[in-house]
mmCIF file of C-alpha atoms and ligand atoms in Angstrom:
data_model
loop_
_atom_site.group_PDB
_atom_site.id
_atom_site.type_symbol
_atom_site.label_atom_id
_atom_site.label_comp_id
_atom_site.label_asym_id
_atom_site.label_seq_id
_atom_site.Cartn_x
_atom_site.Cartn_y
_atom_site.Cartn_z
ATOM 1 C CA MET O 152 39.166 14.321 1.510
ATOM 2 C CA ILE O 153 36.672 11.837 -0.222
ATOM 3 C CA ARG O 154 35.029 13.835 -3.436
ATOM 4 C CA VAL O 155 31.285 13.039 -3.726
ATOM 5 C CA ALA O 156 29.542 14.076 -7.185
ATOM 6 C CA PHE O 157 26.338 15.009 -5.897
ATOM 7 C CA TYR O 158 23.265 14.523 -9.406
ATOM 8 C CA ASP O 159 20.482 16.021 -9.075
ATOM 9 C CA ALA O 160 21.106 19.086 -6.399
ATOM 10 C CA LYS O 161 18.276 21.065 -5.266
ATOM 11 C CA GLU O 162 18.448 23.993 -2.958
ATOM 12 C CA TYR O 163 17.159 21.939 -0.237
ATOM 13 C CA ASP O 164 19.737 18.838 -0.142
ATOM 14 C CA ARG O 165 22.550 21.404 0.491
ATOM 15 C CA PRO O 166 22.499 22.480 3.963
ATOM 16 C CA SER O 167 22.412 19.301 5.759
ATOM 17 C CA PHE O 168 24.754 17.248 3.411
ATOM 18 C CA GLU O 169 26.998 20.364 4.062
ATOM 19 C CA ARG O 170 26.717 20.223 7.737
ATOM 20 C CA PHE O 171 27.348 16.434 7.618
ATOM 21 C CA GLY O 172 30.114 16.395 5.066
ATOM 22 C CA ARG O 173 32.017 19.135 7.141
ATOM 23 C CA LEU O 174 32.166 16.801 9.725
ATOM 24 C CA HIS O 175 33.949 14.276 8.159
ATOM 25 C CA ASP O 176 36.406 15.576 5.208
ATOM 26 C CA MET O 177 34.120 15.165 2.394
ATOM 27 C CA GLN O 178 33.542 17.349 -0.161
ATOM 28 C CA PHE O 179 30.089 17.241 -2.209
ATOM 29 C CA HIS O 180 29.989 18.648 -5.951
ATOM 30 C CA PHE O 181 26.764 19.648 -6.400
ATOM 31 C CA LEU O 182 25.275 18.836 -9.695
ATOM 32 C CA GLU O 183 22.307 20.251 -11.111
ATOM 33 C CA THR O 184 21.892 17.765 -13.810
ATOM 34 C CA LYS O 185 20.759 14.259 -13.484
ATOM 35 C CA LEU O 186 23.054 11.278 -13.930
ATOM 36 C CA ASN O 187 22.903 9.565 -17.462
ATOM 37 C CA GLU O 188 24.971 8.515 -20.316
ATOM 38 C CA ASP O 189 25.370 11.933 -21.079
ATOM 39 C CA THR O 190 26.415 13.113 -17.924
ATOM 40 C CA ALA O 191 28.333 10.261 -15.955
ATOM 41 C CA ASP O 192 31.678 12.207 -17.264
ATOM 42 C CA LEU O 193 30.753 14.964 -14.704
ATOM 43 C CA ALA O 194 31.898 12.441 -11.976
ATOM 44 C CA LYS O 195 35.746 12.417 -13.022
ATOM 45 C CA GLY O 196 37.578 13.133 -10.258
ATOM 46 C CA CYS O 197 35.396 12.323 -7.475
ATOM 47 C CA ASP O 198 35.520 8.753 -5.546
ATOM 48 C CA VAL O 199 31.419 8.638 -5.062
ATOM 49 C CA VAL O 200 28.521 9.029 -6.887
ATOM 50 C CA CYS O 201 25.558 10.533 -4.525
ATOM 51 C CA VAL O 202 21.904 9.925 -6.694
ATOM 52 C CA PHE O 203 18.690 10.240 -6.544
ATOM 53 C CA VAL O 204 15.473 8.859 -7.426
ATOM 54 C CA ASN O 205 15.044 10.127 -10.962
ATOM 55 C CA ASP O 206 18.746 9.402 -11.770
ATOM 56 C CA THR O 207 19.131 6.657 -14.368
ATOM 57 C CA VAL O 208 21.687 4.198 -13.093
ATOM 58 C CA ASN O 209 21.673 1.169 -16.112
ATOM 59 C CA ALA O 210 24.460 -0.824 -16.948
ATOM 60 C CA ALA O 211 25.899 1.335 -19.801
ATOM 61 C CA VAL O 212 26.223 4.419 -16.946
ATOM 62 C CA ILE O 213 27.617 1.801 -14.366
ATOM 63 C CA ASP O 214 30.236 0.742 -17.255
ATOM 64 C CA LYS O 215 31.064 4.840 -17.537
ATOM 65 C CA LEU O 216 31.266 5.215 -13.835
ATOM 66 C CA TYR O 217 33.310 2.256 -13.445
ATOM 67 C CA ALA O 218 36.042 3.689 -15.870
ATOM 68 C CA LEU O 219 36.455 7.211 -14.179
ATOM 69 C CA GLY O 220 37.451 4.810 -11.091
ATOM 70 C CA ILE O 221 34.164 5.437 -9.200
ATOM 71 C CA ARG O 222 33.523 2.232 -6.946
ATOM 72 C CA LEU O 223 30.851 3.799 -4.689
ATOM 73 C CA ILE O 224 27.289 4.860 -5.477
ATOM 74 C CA ALA O 225 25.456 6.363 -2.298
ATOM 75 C CA LEU O 226 21.625 6.350 -3.055
ATOM 76 C CA ARG O 227 20.012 9.104 -1.108
ATOM 77 C CA SER O 228 16.892 7.247 -1.325
ATOM 78 C CA ALA O 229 15.437 4.261 0.147
ATOM 79 C CA GLY O 230 13.924 2.842 -3.269
ATOM 80 C CA TYR O 231 16.253 1.882 -5.945
ATOM 81 C CA ASN O 232 14.284 0.287 -8.731
ATOM 82 C CA ASN O 233 16.366 3.435 -10.693
ATOM 83 C CA VAL O 234 19.992 0.807 -10.275
ATOM 84 C CA ASP O 235 20.707 -2.247 -12.271
ATOM 85 C CA VAL O 236 21.847 -3.685 -9.252
ATOM 86 C CA ARG O 237 23.079 -6.988 -10.770
ATOM 87 C CA ALA O 238 24.981 -4.966 -13.605
ATOM 88 C CA ALA O 239 26.460 -3.145 -10.399
ATOM 89 C CA PHE O 240 27.925 -6.321 -9.704
ATOM 90 C CA GLY O 241 31.715 -7.219 -9.132
ATOM 91 C CA LYS O 242 32.037 -3.561 -10.192
ATOM 92 C CA ILE O 243 30.374 -0.633 -7.968
ATOM 93 C CA HIS O 244 29.039 -0.772 -4.349
ATOM 94 C CA VAL O 245 25.335 0.501 -4.125
ATOM 95 C CA VAL O 246 24.405 1.818 -1.009
ATOM 96 C CA HIS O 247 21.135 3.426 0.295
ATOM 97 C CA VAL O 248 19.300 4.974 2.820
ATOM 98 C CA PRO O 249 16.745 2.136 3.691
ATOM 99 C CA ALA O 250 14.521 4.690 6.555
ATOM 100 C CA TYR O 251 15.247 7.795 7.070
ATOM 101 C CA SER O 252 11.992 9.133 8.073
ATOM 102 C CA PRO O 253 8.904 6.782 7.360
ATOM 103 C CA TYR O 254 6.911 9.261 9.406
ATOM 104 C CA ALA O 255 6.796 11.447 6.719
ATOM 105 C CA VAL O 256 5.528 9.357 4.143
ATOM 106 C CA ALA O 257 2.802 7.853 5.840
ATOM 107 C CA GLU O 258 1.813 10.942 7.393
ATOM 108 C CA HIS O 259 1.907 12.883 3.696
ATOM 109 C CA ALA O 260 -0.359 9.652 2.341
ATOM 110 C CA MET O 261 -2.846 10.720 5.042
ATOM 111 C CA ALA O 262 -2.587 14.166 4.552
ATOM 112 C CA LEU O 263 -3.685 13.757 0.942
ATOM 113 C CA LEU O 264 -6.420 11.437 2.012
ATOM 114 C CA LEU O 265 -8.128 14.035 4.087
ATOM 115 C CA THR O 266 -7.109 16.682 1.645
ATOM 116 C CA SER O 267 -9.004 14.570 -1.011
ATOM 117 C CA VAL O 268 -11.895 12.785 0.896
ATOM 118 C CA ARG O 269 -12.817 16.705 2.990
ATOM 119 C CA ARG O 270 -11.921 18.702 -0.227
ATOM 120 C CA ILE O 271 -9.604 20.810 1.542
ATOM 121 C CA HIS O 272 -8.059 21.947 -1.775
ATOM 122 C CA LYS O 273 -10.932 22.999 -3.183
ATOM 123 C CA ALA O 274 -11.942 24.921 -0.032
ATOM 124 C CA TYR O 275 -8.344 26.679 0.080
ATOM 125 C CA ASN O 276 -8.617 27.757 -3.501
ATOM 126 C CA ARG O 277 -11.876 29.343 -2.576
ATOM 127 C CA THR O 278 -11.635 31.154 0.558
ATOM 128 C CA ARG O 279 -8.773 32.965 -0.855
ATOM 129 C CA ASP O 280 -11.336 34.281 -3.254
ATOM 130 C CA PHE O 281 -14.051 35.138 -0.642
ATOM 131 C CA ASN O 282 -15.713 32.727 -2.213
ATOM 132 C CA PHE O 283 -17.564 30.750 1.127
ATOM 133 C CA ALA O 284 -20.164 28.463 -0.129
ATOM 134 C CA LEU O 285 -19.789 25.041 0.611
ATOM 135 C CA ASN O 286 -21.626 23.606 -1.953
ATOM 136 C CA GLY O 287 -19.686 20.690 -3.643
ATOM 137 C CA LEU O 288 -17.335 20.345 -0.577
ATOM 138 C CA VAL O 289 -19.330 17.415 0.747
ATOM 139 C CA GLY O 290 -17.276 14.852 1.888
ATOM 140 C CA PHE O 291 -17.306 11.685 3.763
ATOM 141 C CA ASP O 292 -15.920 10.325 7.451
ATOM 142 C CA LEU O 293 -12.919 8.018 7.421
ATOM 143 C CA HIS O 294 -13.775 6.229 10.485
ATOM 144 C CA GLY O 295 -15.524 3.062 10.061
ATOM 145 C CA LYS O 296 -14.183 3.288 6.719
ATOM 146 C CA THR O 297 -11.743 0.050 5.516
ATOM 147 C CA VAL O 298 -8.635 0.741 4.620
ATOM 148 C CA GLY O 299 -6.863 -1.602 2.079
ATOM 149 C CA VAL O 300 -2.699 -1.005 2.803
ATOM 150 C CA ILE O 301 -0.675 -3.044 0.060
ATOM 151 C CA GLY O 302 3.219 -3.245 1.697
ATOM 152 C CA THR O 303 3.328 -3.622 5.786
ATOM 153 C CA GLY O 304 6.758 -2.539 5.823
ATOM 154 C CA LYS O 305 7.760 0.471 7.992
ATOM 155 C CA ILE O 306 5.663 3.367 5.824
ATOM 156 C CA GLY O 307 2.927 1.055 5.809
ATOM 157 C CA ARG O 308 2.822 -0.118 9.372
ATOM 158 C CA ILE O 309 2.866 3.561 10.362
ATOM 159 C CA PHE O 310 0.270 4.422 7.948
ATOM 160 C CA ILE O 311 -1.765 1.407 9.323
ATOM 161 C CA ASP O 312 -1.432 2.837 12.824
ATOM 162 C CA ILE O 313 -2.522 6.251 11.798
ATOM 163 C CA CYS O 314 -5.497 5.121 9.837
ATOM 164 C CA ARG O 315 -6.708 3.086 13.434
ATOM 165 C CA GLY O 316 -6.221 5.847 15.279
ATOM 166 C CA PHE O 317 -8.789 7.452 12.849
ATOM 167 C CA GLY O 318 -11.323 4.694 13.962
ATOM 168 C CA MET O 319 -10.628 2.801 10.470
ATOM 169 C CA HIS O 320 -10.891 -0.763 9.873
ATOM 170 C CA VAL O 321 -7.284 -1.804 8.146
ATOM 171 C CA ILE O 322 -6.619 -5.086 6.198
ATOM 172 C CA ALA O 323 -3.529 -5.871 4.221
ATOM 173 C CA TYR O 324 -1.450 -7.365 1.484
ATOM 174 C CA ASP O 325 2.229 -8.120 1.768
ATOM 175 C CA ARG O 326 4.528 -10.431 -0.539
ATOM 176 C CA PHE O 327 5.890 -11.614 2.606
ATOM 177 C CA PRO O 328 3.256 -10.586 5.846
ATOM 178 C CA ALA O 329 4.623 -9.858 8.978
ATOM 179 C CA GLY O 330 4.606 -13.032 11.559
ATOM 180 C CA ASP O 331 4.454 -10.413 14.380
ATOM 181 C CA SER O 332 1.879 -8.543 13.691
ATOM 182 C CA ASP O 333 -1.734 -8.272 14.414
ATOM 183 C CA ILE O 334 -2.004 -6.932 10.965
ATOM 184 C CA GLU O 335 -5.583 -8.447 9.225
ATOM 185 C CA TYR O 336 -4.017 -10.029 5.709
ATOM 186 C CA VAL O 337 -5.935 -10.634 2.877
ATOM 187 C CA SER O 338 -5.467 -11.873 -0.480
ATOM 188 C CA LEU O 339 -5.006 -9.073 -3.449
ATOM 189 C CA ASN O 340 -8.487 -9.824 -4.913
ATOM 190 C CA GLU O 341 -10.111 -9.542 -1.723
ATOM 191 C CA LEU O 342 -8.069 -6.208 -0.900
ATOM 192 C CA PHE O 343 -9.533 -5.007 -3.701
ATOM 193 C CA ALA O 344 -13.131 -6.101 -3.234
ATOM 194 C CA ARG O 345 -13.178 -4.821 0.433
ATOM 195 C CA SER O 346 -11.101 -1.216 0.602
ATOM 196 C CA ASP O 347 -12.731 1.881 0.283
ATOM 197 C CA ILE O 348 -9.498 3.457 0.767
ATOM 198 C CA ILE O 349 -6.268 1.450 -1.130
ATOM 199 C CA SER O 350 -2.904 3.213 -0.460
ATOM 200 C CA LEU O 351 0.436 1.638 -1.788
ATOM 201 C CA HIS O 352 3.433 0.889 0.293
ATOM 202 C CA CYS O 353 5.502 -1.797 -1.560
ATOM 203 C CA PRO O 354 8.572 -1.409 -3.612
ATOM 204 C CA LEU O 355 8.400 -1.259 -7.421
ATOM 205 C CA THR O 356 9.428 -4.521 -8.584
ATOM 206 C CA GLU O 357 8.874 -6.536 -11.871
ATOM 207 C CA GLU O 358 6.316 -8.236 -9.871
ATOM 208 C CA THR O 359 4.514 -5.134 -8.584
ATOM 209 C CA ARG O 360 4.353 -2.807 -11.736
ATOM 210 C CA HIS O 361 0.995 -2.137 -12.750
ATOM 211 C CA LEU O 362 -0.254 -3.847 -9.735
ATOM 212 C CA ILE O 363 -3.006 -1.249 -10.303
ATOM 213 C CA GLY O 364 -4.180 -1.459 -13.410
ATOM 214 C CA THR O 365 -7.257 -2.317 -15.256
ATOM 215 C CA GLU O 366 -8.287 -5.589 -13.976
ATOM 216 C CA ALA O 367 -7.622 -4.680 -10.623
ATOM 217 C CA ILE O 368 -9.526 -1.511 -11.033
ATOM 218 C CA GLY O 369 -12.143 -3.875 -12.119
ATOM 219 C CA LYS O 370 -12.241 -5.778 -8.992
ATOM 220 C CA MET O 371 -12.649 -2.732 -7.002
ATOM 221 C CA LYS O 372 -15.394 -0.693 -4.929
ATOM 222 C CA LYS O 373 -17.083 1.431 -7.093
ATOM 223 C CA GLY O 374 -15.799 4.767 -5.434
ATOM 224 C CA VAL O 375 -12.650 3.773 -4.020
ATOM 225 C CA VAL O 376 -9.650 6.079 -2.917
ATOM 226 C CA ILE O 377 -6.282 5.040 -4.723
ATOM 227 C CA VAL O 378 -3.589 6.799 -2.935
ATOM 228 C CA ASN O 379 0.260 6.118 -4.009
ATOM 229 C CA THR O 380 2.822 7.405 -2.222
ATOM 230 C CA SER O 381 5.386 5.004 -3.023
ATOM 231 C CA ARG O 382 6.622 4.798 -6.681
ATOM 232 C CA GLY O 383 4.512 5.617 -9.743
ATOM 233 C CA GLY O 384 5.107 2.722 -12.239
ATOM 234 C CA LEU O 385 3.009 0.616 -9.351
ATOM 235 C CA ILE O 386 -0.429 2.006 -11.046
ATOM 236 C CA ASP O 387 -1.199 2.282 -14.922
ATOM 237 C CA ALA O 388 -2.082 5.380 -15.088
ATOM 238 C CA GLU O 389 -4.121 5.010 -18.170
ATOM 239 C CA ALA O 390 -6.216 2.433 -16.280
ATOM 240 C CA LEU O 391 -6.159 4.708 -13.613
ATOM 241 C CA LEU O 392 -7.256 7.936 -15.957
ATOM 242 C CA GLN O 393 -9.952 5.292 -17.270
ATOM 243 C CA GLY O 394 -11.259 4.373 -14.046
ATOM 244 C CA ILE O 395 -11.773 7.763 -13.037
ATOM 245 C CA LYS O 396 -14.055 9.088 -16.257
ATOM 246 C CA ALA O 397 -16.153 5.708 -15.705
ATOM 247 C CA ARG O 398 -16.813 6.830 -11.949
ATOM 248 C CA LYS O 399 -15.192 3.942 -10.489
ATOM 249 C CA VAL O 400 -12.558 5.319 -9.135
ATOM 250 C CA GLY O 401 -13.674 7.954 -6.572
ATOM 251 C CA ALA O 402 -10.500 9.961 -5.868
ATOM 252 C CA ALA O 403 -6.854 9.620 -6.451
ATOM 253 C CA CYS O 404 -3.967 10.959 -4.463
ATOM 254 C CA LEU O 405 -0.430 10.775 -6.080
ATOM 255 C CA ASP O 406 2.882 11.762 -4.972
ATOM 256 C CA VAL O 407 4.195 9.742 -7.628
ATOM 257 C CA TYR O 408 3.845 9.234 -11.371
ATOM 258 C CA GLU O 409 5.389 6.463 -13.533
ATOM 259 C CA GLU O 410 6.812 9.165 -15.861
ATOM 260 C CA GLU O 411 7.949 11.801 -13.446
ATOM 261 C CA ALA O 412 11.205 11.674 -14.071
ATOM 262 C CA ASP O 413 11.580 14.300 -16.526
ATOM 263 C CA ILE O 414 8.544 16.434 -15.011
ATOM 264 C CA PHE O 415 8.543 16.349 -11.336
ATOM 265 C CA PHE O 416 11.186 18.365 -8.724
ATOM 266 C CA GLU O 417 11.067 21.403 -11.084
ATOM 267 C CA ASP O 418 9.345 24.255 -12.048
ATOM 268 C CA ARG O 419 7.612 23.963 -15.277
ATOM 269 C CA SER O 420 4.707 26.679 -14.706
ATOM 270 C CA GLY O 421 4.658 28.722 -18.154
ATOM 271 C CA HIS O 422 5.529 25.881 -19.936
ATOM 272 C CA ILE O 423 3.396 23.498 -22.112
ATOM 273 C CA LEU O 424 3.365 20.235 -20.683
ATOM 274 C CA ASN O 425 4.052 17.488 -23.286
ATOM 275 C CA ASP O 426 2.579 14.769 -21.032
ATOM 276 C CA ASP O 427 -0.848 14.472 -22.203
ATOM 277 C CA LEU O 428 -1.949 11.715 -19.669
ATOM 278 C CA LEU O 429 -0.634 14.089 -16.518
ATOM 279 C CA SER O 430 -2.642 16.676 -17.814
ATOM 280 C CA ARG O 431 -5.664 14.810 -18.027
ATOM 281 C CA LEU O 432 -5.215 13.648 -14.482
ATOM 282 C CA ILE O 433 -4.594 17.175 -13.183
ATOM 283 C CA SER O 434 -6.960 18.278 -14.753
ATOM 284 C CA MET O 435 -9.604 15.979 -12.826
ATOM 285 C CA PRO O 436 -11.684 17.100 -9.798
ATOM 286 C CA ASN O 437 -10.754 14.170 -7.788
ATOM 287 C CA VAL O 438 -7.550 13.626 -8.715
ATOM 288 C CA ILE O 439 -4.728 15.370 -6.304
ATOM 289 C CA VAL O 440 -1.120 15.342 -7.522
ATOM 290 C CA THR O 441 2.091 16.378 -5.633
ATOM 291 C CA SER O 442 5.293 15.797 -6.691
ATOM 292 C CA HIS O 443 7.153 13.235 -5.032
ATOM 293 C CA GLN O 444 7.277 15.728 -1.711
ATOM 294 C CA ALA O 445 5.974 12.688 0.821
ATOM 295 C CA PHE O 446 9.482 12.088 1.992
ATOM 296 C CA LEU O 447 10.660 16.019 2.300
ATOM 297 C CA THR O 448 10.665 17.148 6.191
ATOM 298 C CA GLU O 449 13.341 18.517 7.684
ATOM 299 C CA GLU O 450 13.950 15.462 10.176
ATOM 300 C CA ALA O 451 13.950 13.197 7.005
ATOM 301 C CA LEU O 452 16.629 15.701 4.991
ATOM 302 C CA SER O 453 18.882 15.242 7.951
ATOM 303 C CA ASN O 454 18.619 11.879 8.596
ATOM 304 C CA ILE O 455 19.026 11.220 4.961
ATOM 305 C CA ALA O 456 22.228 13.489 4.913
ATOM 306 C CA GLU O 457 23.317 11.723 7.689
ATOM 307 C CA THR O 458 23.165 7.917 6.942
ATOM 308 C CA THR O 459 24.322 9.112 3.361
ATOM 309 C CA VAL O 460 27.612 10.475 4.812
ATOM 310 C CA SER O 461 27.853 7.301 7.190
ATOM 311 C CA ASN O 462 27.366 5.237 4.525
ATOM 312 C CA ILE O 463 30.184 6.703 2.763
ATOM 313 C CA LEU O 464 32.785 6.176 5.463
ATOM 314 C CA SER O 465 31.654 2.875 5.785
ATOM 315 C CA TYR O 466 32.984 1.800 2.331
ATOM 316 C CA PHE O 467 36.500 3.357 3.087
ATOM 317 C CA ASP O 468 36.664 3.246 6.924
ATOM 318 C CA ASN O 469 34.738 0.286 8.048
ATOM 319 C CA ASP O 470 36.658 -2.761 6.124
ATOM 320 C CA GLY O 471 34.211 -1.283 3.380
ATOM 321 C CA ILE O 472 31.408 -3.020 5.055
ATOM 322 C CA CYS O 473 28.272 -1.193 5.217
ATOM 323 C CA ASP O 474 24.764 -2.629 6.150
ATOM 324 C CA ASN O 475 22.909 -0.379 3.529
ATOM 325 C CA GLU O 476 24.497 -1.924 0.871
ATOM 326 C CA LEU O 477 22.150 -3.642 -1.612
ATOM 327 C CA CYS O 478 22.887 -7.248 -1.959
ATOM 328 C CA TYR O 479 23.305 -8.062 -5.847
ATOM 329 C CA ARG O 480 23.360 -12.013 -5.518
ATOM 330 C CA CYS O 481 20.177 -12.691 -3.573
ATOM 331 C CA GLY O 482 18.527 -9.403 -3.786
ATOM 332 C CA ASN O 483 17.468 -9.230 0.011
ATOM 333 C CA ILE O 484 19.024 -7.015 1.950
ATOM 334 C CA GLU O 485 16.995 -7.427 5.035
ATOM 335 C CA ARG O 486 18.790 -11.231 5.279
ATOM 336 C CA CYS O 487 21.939 -10.222 3.830
ATOM 337 C CA LYS O 488 22.133 -7.122 6.795
ATOM 338 C CA LYS O 489 21.729 -10.274 9.290
ATOM 339 C CA GLU O 490 24.060 -12.496 7.342
ATOM 340 C CA ARG O 491 26.959 -10.198 6.195
ATOM 341 C CA LYS O 492 30.164 -10.774 7.403
ATOM 342 C CA GLU O 493 32.464 -9.691 4.239
ATOM 343 C CA ARG O 494 31.605 -7.415 1.355
ATOM 344 C CA CYS O 495 29.428 -8.827 -1.525
ATOM 345 C CA PHE O 496 32.356 -8.618 -4.054
HETATM 346 P P1 LIG M 652 10.150 -1.341 3.335
HETATM 347 O O1 LIG M 652 10.902 -2.326 2.707
HETATM 348 O O2 LIG M 652 10.167 -0.941 4.944
HETATM 349 O O3 LIG M 652 8.818 -1.864 3.278
HETATM 350 C C1 LIG M 652 8.422 -2.751 1.850
HETATM 351 C C2 LIG M 652 7.071 -3.827 1.833
HETATM 352 O O4 LIG M 652 6.523 -4.080 1.037
HETATM 353 C C3 LIG M 652 7.659 -4.850 2.805
HETATM 354 O O5 LIG M 652 6.856 -5.472 3.769
HETATM 355 C C4 LIG M 652 7.833 -6.365 1.569
HETATM 356 O O6 LIG M 652 7.463 -7.251 2.049
HETATM 357 C C5 LIG M 652 6.715 -5.572 0.770
HETATM 358 N N1 LIG M 652 6.392 -6.046 -0.534
HETATM 359 C C6 LIG M 652 7.579 -6.220 -1.159
HETATM 360 N N2 LIG M 652 7.166 -7.169 -2.231
HETATM 361 C C7 LIG M 652 5.839 -6.774 -2.548
HETATM 362 C C8 LIG M 652 4.862 -7.434 -3.287
HETATM 363 N N3 LIG M 652 5.498 -7.728 -4.313
HETATM 364 N N4 LIG M 652 3.536 -6.965 -2.899
HETATM 365 C C9 LIG M 652 3.087 -6.926 -1.482
HETATM 366 N N5 LIG M 652 4.009 -6.242 -0.529
HETATM 367 C C10 LIG M 652 5.068 -6.531 -1.129
HETATM 368 O O7 LIG M 652 9.946 -0.058 2.660
HETATM 369 P P2 LIG M 652 9.499 1.374 3.026
HETATM 370 O O8 LIG M 652 10.370 2.120 3.760
HETATM 371 O O9 LIG M 652 8.095 1.181 3.987
HETATM 372 O O10 LIG M 652 8.916 1.865 1.789
HETATM 373 C C11 LIG M 652 8.179 1.269 0.995
HETATM 374 C C12 LIG M 652 7.782 2.109 -0.660
HETATM 375 O O11 LIG M 652 7.728 3.858 -0.652
HETATM 376 C C13 LIG M 652 9.621 2.137 -0.960
HETATM 377 O O12 LIG M 652 9.759 1.157 -2.077
HETATM 378 C C14 LIG M 652 9.417 3.239 -1.815
HETATM 379 O O13 LIG M 652 9.208 3.100 -2.945
HETATM 380 C C15 LIG M 652 8.513 4.269 -1.229
HETATM 381 N N6 LIG M 652 8.995 5.790 -0.947
HETATM 382 C C16 LIG M 652 8.357 6.957 -1.354
HETATM 383 C C17 LIG M 652 9.200 8.139 -0.692
HETATM 384 C C18 LIG M 652 8.166 9.177 -1.477
HETATM 385 O O14 LIG M 652 8.851 10.398 -0.904
HETATM 386 N N7 LIG M 652 7.404 9.285 -2.117
HETATM 387 C C19 LIG M 652 9.781 8.015 -0.102
HETATM 388 C C20 LIG M 652 10.384 6.851 0.357
HETATM 389 C C21 LIG M 652 9.276 5.664 0.246
#
C-alpha cells in the first residue's frame, strides 16, 4: 500500500484520485490545508506528498519532508514554479503532469476573450434582471485582428489553432521557437507593437516574471486586450491597473493573479478582501477574473489523476525512472526525457 499525503484537496479532486488509486492499492490522505513549513508534519507516515500550484515547496519544506522519510513529491500540475527543484536535488524526487488537457486551458483563454470582447458577462447579468437594453454592449469582431501569443508550447499552439479558426492573424514569441511550424515568430517588441490581443502561454521563470510591466504596456497598442491563463507573476498587476486607468489597456482577462495563493480556490464571499489591488482590478468594467479554473474540465481532472498515479507507480515499480521527473541539473525536462536512462540521483 502506497500512502499519499494529498495537500490542498478540493471536493472535485477526490473522485478521480480515489478511482485510480483503488486500482493500484494507493491510499490518498486528503488534507484541506496547503503544504507549507507549518503543515509539512501532516505528511508523517506517508510515502509520497501530492501538491498543487499554490502549495509551498521551498527548501525548508523539502528538508522537513525529507526528515519525515518522504522521497517523492508528485505535482498534480504542469507548472512547477512553486517548487525549489535545486533544493530537492539529492533528497526528494519531483514528478509533474506535463499535459492533462491543453485544450481545457486554450479553450478557457478563448472563452475569456470572447466573454470580454462581446460583453457576455454584462449581458448575462442584465437579462437575469430583465434588462434587455443593448447600450454599452458594443464589442468588436475577432476576425481580422492580430493576436500575439507568447509561448508556443502545447497550450499556446492549440490557442493559435483556435484563433486561426476565428480568422485572426497570429504572431508569436517564444524563447525557443518551434522549428517545425508555420508560426510567424517575431521579437517581443514587435509582438507588443502589432497585437490587438496578447495571450500568455509561457511558464513563470525568473526571466518571465513581470514580462508584462509598465515598459511592455507602454509599447502596446492602445486598447490592447491582455489574456493570462498561464501564471499570475507574468504580469505586474499594479502596472496593469495603471495601464487600464490610463485607457491604454482595453481589457484584461485573468485566470491567474500573482498573489492568488491565499485567495483563489476558496469561497471568500462574505469576507472583506484584503488585497486592494485585486479588488480594484475586479471593480473595473473591462477586467474579467476567473480563479485559476482554466484546467477545470472533467477530462483534465481524470487525466491529472491517471498521470499522477502512474508517476507515483513508476517511482516505486519501474527502477524509479519516470519520464515526468523534473531535472535538477540541467533544468531542461524535455531534453532529459530523451536522454534519461537512469535516475537523476
Ligand atoms: P509548454 O512547456 O508546452 O510550453 C511553454 C512554452 O513556453 C514553450 O514553447 C517554451 O519554449 C516557452 N517559453 C519558455 N520560456 C519562455 C520565455 N522566456 N519567453 C517566451 N516563451 C518561453 O507548457 P504548456 O503546457 O503549454 O503550459 C504553459 C503554461 O500554462 C504553464 O507553464 C502553466 O504555467 C500554465 N498553465 C495554466 C493552467 C491554468 O489552469 N490556468 C493549467 C496548465 C498550465
